[in-house]
Amino acid sequence: MYVPTRGEVAYMAPETLRLILMDWLHESPSELIPSAAQISQVKAILEARPDAAELAGLIEECRQYVTD
């Protein structure tokens, strides 16, 4: 299980990042399950990216993770 750094979230190619984040959100072993605070930070970084429109689905996935 790979957990991306803030820098990677900010600059990684969208498709690569999408695969990594979806794995982290939904397939993490118990010791690596992301907290709502971590995913809120990821969401904020994604929203600040110049390609945020391309990442809208991933941003929504983060929003749902935090609110559910």
mmCIF file of N, CA and C in Angstrom:
data_model
loop_
_atom_site.group_PDB
_atom_site.id
_atom_site.type_symbol
_atom_site.label_atom_id
_atom_site.label_comp_id
_atom_site.label_asym_id
_atom_site.label_seq_id
_atom_site.Cartn_x
_atom_site.Cartn_y
_atom_site.Cartn_z
ATOM 1 N N MET A 1 0.854 -1.176 0.000
ATOM 2 C CA MET A 1 0.000 0.000 0.000
ATOM 3 C C MET A 1 0.892 1.228 0.000
ATOM 4 N N TYR A 2 0.665 2.102 -0.952
ATOM 5 C CA TYR A 2 1.443 3.329 -1.052
ATOM 6 C C TYR A 2 0.569 4.515 -0.661
ATOM 7 N N VAL A 3 1.094 5.356 0.216
ATOM 8 C CA VAL A 3 0.411 6.583 0.633
ATOM 9 C C VAL A 3 1.190 7.754 0.036
ATOM 10 N N PRO A 4 0.569 8.549 -0.818
ATOM 11 C CA PRO A 4 1.294 9.640 -1.468
ATOM 12 C C PRO A 4 1.597 10.799 -0.521
ATOM 13 N N THR A 5 2.691 11.485 -0.817
ATOM 14 C CA THR A 5 3.049 12.683 -0.058
ATOM 15 C C THR A 5 2.198 13.853 -0.542
ATOM 16 N N ARG A 6 2.193 14.934 0.200
ATOM 17 C CA ARG A 6 1.454 16.138 -0.225
ATOM 18 C C ARG A 6 1.987 16.644 -1.566
ATOM 19 N N GLY A 7 3.302 16.594 -1.723
ATOM 20 C CA GLY A 7 3.916 17.030 -2.980
ATOM 21 C C GLY A 7 3.468 16.182 -4.155
ATOM 22 N N GLU A 8 3.351 14.892 -3.947
ATOM 23 C CA GLU A 8 2.883 14.017 -5.011
ATOM 24 C C GLU A 8 1.424 14.300 -5.342
ATOM 25 N N VAL A 9 0.612 14.551 -4.332
ATOM 26 C CA VAL A 9 -0.792 14.891 -4.565
ATOM 27 C C VAL A 9 -0.877 16.182 -5.384
ATOM 28 N N ALA A 10 0.016 17.093 -5.141
ATOM 29 C CA ALA A 10 0.000 18.383 -5.831
ATOM 30 C C ALA A 10 0.477 18.292 -7.277
ATOM 31 N N TYR A 11 1.358 17.344 -7.591
ATOM 32 C CA TYR A 11 2.002 17.371 -8.913
ATOM 33 C C TYR A 11 1.937 16.079 -9.720
ATOM 34 N N MET A 12 1.503 14.995 -9.141
ATOM 35 C CA MET A 12 1.484 13.721 -9.847
ATOM 36 C C MET A 12 0.475 13.751 -10.996
ATOM 37 N N ALA A 13 0.766 13.004 -12.043
ATOM 38 C CA ALA A 13 -0.157 12.894 -13.177
ATOM 39 C C ALA A 13 -1.513 12.392 -12.685
ATOM 40 N N PRO A 14 -2.593 12.965 -13.192
ATOM 41 C CA PRO A 14 -3.931 12.625 -12.697
ATOM 42 C C PRO A 14 -4.257 11.129 -12.688
ATOM 43 N N GLU A 15 -3.970 10.420 -13.745
ATOM 44 C CA GLU A 15 -4.328 9.005 -13.795
ATOM 45 C C GLU A 15 -3.549 8.181 -12.775
ATOM 46 N N THR A 16 -2.276 8.469 -12.624
ATOM 47 C CA THR A 16 -1.458 7.770 -11.634
ATOM 48 C C THR A 16 -1.963 8.079 -10.239
ATOM 49 N N LEU A 17 -2.218 9.343 -9.983
ATOM 50 C CA LEU A 17 -2.699 9.771 -8.674
ATOM 51 C C LEU A 17 -4.055 9.149 -8.356
ATOM 52 N N ARG A 18 -4.932 9.097 -9.332
ATOM 53 C CA ARG A 18 -6.265 8.524 -9.130
ATOM 54 C C ARG A 18 -6.152 7.065 -8.657
ATOM 55 N N LEU A 19 -5.299 6.289 -9.305
ATOM 56 C CA LEU A 19 -5.117 4.886 -8.917
ATOM 57 C C LEU A 19 -4.600 4.759 -7.483
ATOM 58 N N ILE A 20 -3.615 5.571 -7.145
ATOM 59 C CA ILE A 20 -3.014 5.508 -5.811
ATOM 60 C C ILE A 20 -4.028 5.927 -4.746
ATOM 61 N N LEU A 21 -4.728 7.035 -4.980
ATOM 62 C CA LEU A 21 -5.678 7.520 -3.973
ATOM 63 C C LEU A 21 -6.861 6.573 -3.794
ATOM 64 N N MET A 22 -7.362 6.027 -4.872
ATOM 65 C CA MET A 22 -8.492 5.102 -4.745
ATOM 66 C C MET A 22 -8.071 3.861 -3.964
ATOM 67 N N ASP A 23 -6.876 3.390 -4.204
ATOM 68 C CA ASP A 23 -6.352 2.255 -3.448
ATOM 69 C C ASP A 23 -6.259 2.606 -1.963
ATOM 70 N N TRP A 24 -5.708 3.774 -1.663
ATOM 71 C CA TRP A 24 -5.542 4.203 -0.274
ATOM 72 C C TRP A 24 -6.900 4.361 0.414
ATOM 73 N N LEU A 25 -7.858 4.971 -0.281
ATOM 74 C CA LEU A 25 -9.174 5.196 0.309
ATOM 75 C C LEU A 25 -9.946 3.900 0.561
ATOM 76 N N HIS A 26 -9.820 2.948 -0.349
ATOM 77 C CA HIS A 26 -10.719 1.801 -0.310
ATOM 78 C C HIS A 26 -10.065 0.448 -0.042
ATOM 79 N N GLU A 27 -8.759 0.373 -0.110
ATOM 80 C CA GLU A 27 -8.099 -0.928 0.042
ATOM 81 C C GLU A 27 -7.050 -0.956 1.152
ATOM 82 N N SER A 28 -6.986 0.075 1.968
ATOM 83 C CA SER A 28 -5.954 0.179 2.997
ATOM 84 C C SER A 28 -6.106 -0.864 4.086
ATOM 85 N N PRO A 29 -4.980 -1.418 4.542
ATOM 86 C CA PRO A 29 -5.047 -2.229 5.756
ATOM 87 C C PRO A 29 -5.378 -1.303 6.927
ATOM 88 N N SER A 30 -5.860 -1.853 7.996
ATOM 89 C CA SER A 30 -6.363 -1.048 9.115
ATOM 90 C C SER A 30 -5.362 -0.019 9.627
ATOM 91 N N GLU A 31 -4.090 -0.335 9.616
ATOM 92 C CA GLU A 31 -3.100 0.617 10.141
ATOM 93 C C GLU A 31 -2.828 1.788 9.196
ATOM 94 N N LEU A 32 -3.305 1.714 7.956
ATOM 95 C CA LEU A 32 -3.081 2.799 6.999
ATOM 96 C C LEU A 32 -4.364 3.482 6.546
ATOM 97 N N ILE A 33 -5.498 3.156 7.150
ATOM 98 C CA ILE A 33 -6.757 3.791 6.762
ATOM 99 C C ILE A 33 -6.621 5.300 6.983
ATOM 100 N N PRO A 34 -6.887 6.091 5.936
ATOM 101 C CA PRO A 34 -6.731 7.544 6.084
ATOM 102 C C PRO A 34 -7.804 8.147 6.981
ATOM 103 N N SER A 35 -7.400 9.145 7.730
ATOM 104 C CA SER A 35 -8.348 9.862 8.588
ATOM 105 C C SER A 35 -9.093 10.903 7.756
ATOM 106 N N ALA A 36 -10.183 11.396 8.283
ATOM 107 C CA ALA A 36 -10.928 12.463 7.623
ATOM 108 C C ALA A 36 -10.048 13.696 7.441
ATOM 109 N N ALA A 37 -9.193 13.985 8.410
ATOM 110 C CA ALA A 37 -8.298 15.140 8.307
ATOM 111 C C ALA A 37 -7.310 14.967 7.153
ATOM 112 N N GLN A 38 -6.767 13.773 6.994
ATOM 113 C CA GLN A 38 -5.833 13.529 5.894
ATOM 114 C C GLN A 38 -6.519 13.706 4.547
ATOM 115 N N ILE A 39 -7.708 13.161 4.420
ATOM 116 C CA ILE A 39 -8.411 13.256 3.141
ATOM 117 C C ILE A 39 -8.895 14.680 2.887
ATOM 118 N N SER A 40 -9.207 15.414 3.929
ATOM 119 C CA SER A 40 -9.547 16.837 3.765
ATOM 120 C C SER A 40 -8.357 17.604 3.216
ATOM 121 N N GLN A 41 -7.163 17.288 3.688
ATOM 122 C CA GLN A 41 -5.948 17.926 3.171
ATOM 123 C C GLN A 41 -5.719 17.551 1.709
ATOM 124 N N VAL A 42 -5.901 16.279 1.388
ATOM 125 C CA VAL A 42 -5.755 15.833 -0.002
ATOM 126 C C VAL A 42 -6.742 16.588 -0.887
ATOM 127 N N LYS A 43 -7.986 16.685 -0.450
ATOM 128 C CA LYS A 43 -9.025 17.382 -1.217
ATOM 129 C C LYS A 43 -8.640 18.837 -1.464
ATOM 130 N N ALA A 44 -8.145 19.516 -0.434
ATOM 131 C CA ALA A 44 -7.744 20.925 -0.575
ATOM 132 C C ALA A 44 -6.600 21.069 -1.584
ATOM 133 N N ILE A 45 -5.653 20.156 -1.547
ATOM 134 C CA ILE A 45 -4.535 20.197 -2.498
ATOM 135 C C ILE A 45 -5.051 19.964 -3.912
ATOM 136 N N LEU A 46 -5.931 18.991 -4.081
ATOM 137 C CA LEU A 46 -6.487 18.707 -5.404
ATOM 138 C C LEU A 46 -7.259 19.912 -5.945
ATOM 139 N N GLU A 47 -8.039 20.553 -5.086
ATOM 140 C CA GLU A 47 -8.820 21.719 -5.508
ATOM 141 C C GLU A 47 -7.935 22.887 -5.923
ATOM 142 N N ALA A 48 -6.719 22.962 -5.392
ATOM 143 C CA ALA A 48 -5.801 24.058 -5.711
ATOM 144 C C ALA A 48 -4.989 23.800 -6.987
ATOM 145 N N ARG A 49 -5.046 22.595 -7.495
ATOM 146 C CA ARG A 49 -4.278 22.271 -8.706
ATOM 147 C C ARG A 49 -4.872 22.978 -9.919
ATOM 148 N N PRO A 50 -4.025 23.344 -10.882
ATOM 149 C CA PRO A 50 -4.542 23.987 -12.098
ATOM 150 C C PRO A 50 -5.441 23.058 -12.924
ATOM 151 N N ASP A 51 -5.284 21.750 -12.748
ATOM 152 C CA ASP A 51 -6.103 20.780 -13.474
ATOM 153 C C ASP A 51 -7.222 20.215 -12.596
ATOM 154 N N ALA A 52 -7.684 21.012 -11.639
ATOM 155 C CA ALA A 52 -8.717 20.561 -10.694
ATOM 156 C C ALA A 52 -9.985 20.095 -11.411
ATOM 157 N N ALA A 53 -10.341 20.724 -12.510
ATOM 158 C CA ALA A 53 -11.542 20.305 -13.244
ATOM 159 C C ALA A 53 -11.407 18.862 -13.722
ATOM 160 N N GLU A 54 -10.226 18.484 -14.143
ATOM 161 C CA GLU A 54 -9.963 17.116 -14.593
ATOM 162 C C GLU A 54 -10.043 16.121 -13.434
ATOM 163 N N LEU A 55 -9.828 16.622 -12.219
ATOM 164 C CA LEU A 55 -9.823 15.782 -11.021
ATOM 165 C C LEU A 55 -11.139 15.853 -10.252
ATOM 166 N N ALA A 56 -12.179 16.386 -10.875
ATOM 167 C CA ALA A 56 -13.459 16.595 -10.185
ATOM 168 C C ALA A 56 -14.001 15.313 -9.570
ATOM 169 N N GLY A 57 -13.903 14.202 -10.271
ATOM 170 C CA GLY A 57 -14.396 12.935 -9.729
ATOM 171 C C GLY A 57 -13.638 12.505 -8.495
ATOM 172 N N LEU A 58 -12.346 12.692 -8.511
ATOM 173 C CA LEU A 58 -11.512 12.339 -7.360
ATOM 174 C C LEU A 58 -11.774 13.283 -6.191
ATOM 175 N N ILE A 59 -11.969 14.547 -6.482
ATOM 176 C CA ILE A 59 -12.307 15.522 -5.443
ATOM 177 C C ILE A 59 -13.632 15.146 -4.788
ATOM 178 N N GLU A 60 -14.594 14.755 -5.607
ATOM 179 C CA GLU A 60 -15.896 14.341 -5.077
ATOM 180 C C GLU A 60 -15.751 13.074 -4.222
ATOM 181 N N GLU A 61 -14.930 12.158 -4.651
ATOM 182 C CA GLU A 61 -14.675 10.932 -3.879
ATOM 183 C C GLU A 61 -14.106 11.288 -2.499
ATOM 184 N N CYS A 62 -13.201 12.245 -2.453
ATOM 185 C CA CYS A 62 -12.639 12.692 -1.172
ATOM 186 C C CYS A 62 -13.713 13.347 -0.306
ATOM 187 N N ARG A 63 -14.547 14.174 -0.931
ATOM 188 C CA ARG A 63 -15.633 14.831 -0.191
ATOM 189 C C ARG A 63 -16.563 13.796 0.440
ATOM 190 N N GLN A 64 -16.929 12.795 -0.326
ATOM 191 C CA GLN A 64 -17.803 11.753 0.181
ATOM 192 C C GLN A 64 -17.143 10.961 1.305
ATOM 193 N N TYR A 65 -15.857 10.693 1.186
ATOM 194 C CA TYR A 65 -15.124 9.952 2.208
ATOM 195 C C TYR A 65 -15.182 10.703 3.547
ATOM 196 N N VAL A 66 -15.021 12.024 3.476
ATOM 197 C CA VAL A 66 -14.995 12.851 4.683
ATOM 198 C C VAL A 66 -16.385 12.983 5.311
ATOM 199 N N THR A 67 -17.412 13.043 4.477
ATOM 200 C CA THR A 67 -18.763 13.278 5.011
ATOM 201 C C THR A 67 -19.509 12.003 5.378
ATOM 202 N N ASP A 68 -19.075 10.856 4.893
ATOM 203 C CA ASP A 68 -19.763 9.589 5.217
ATOM 204 C C ASP A 68 -19.310 8.988 6.521
#
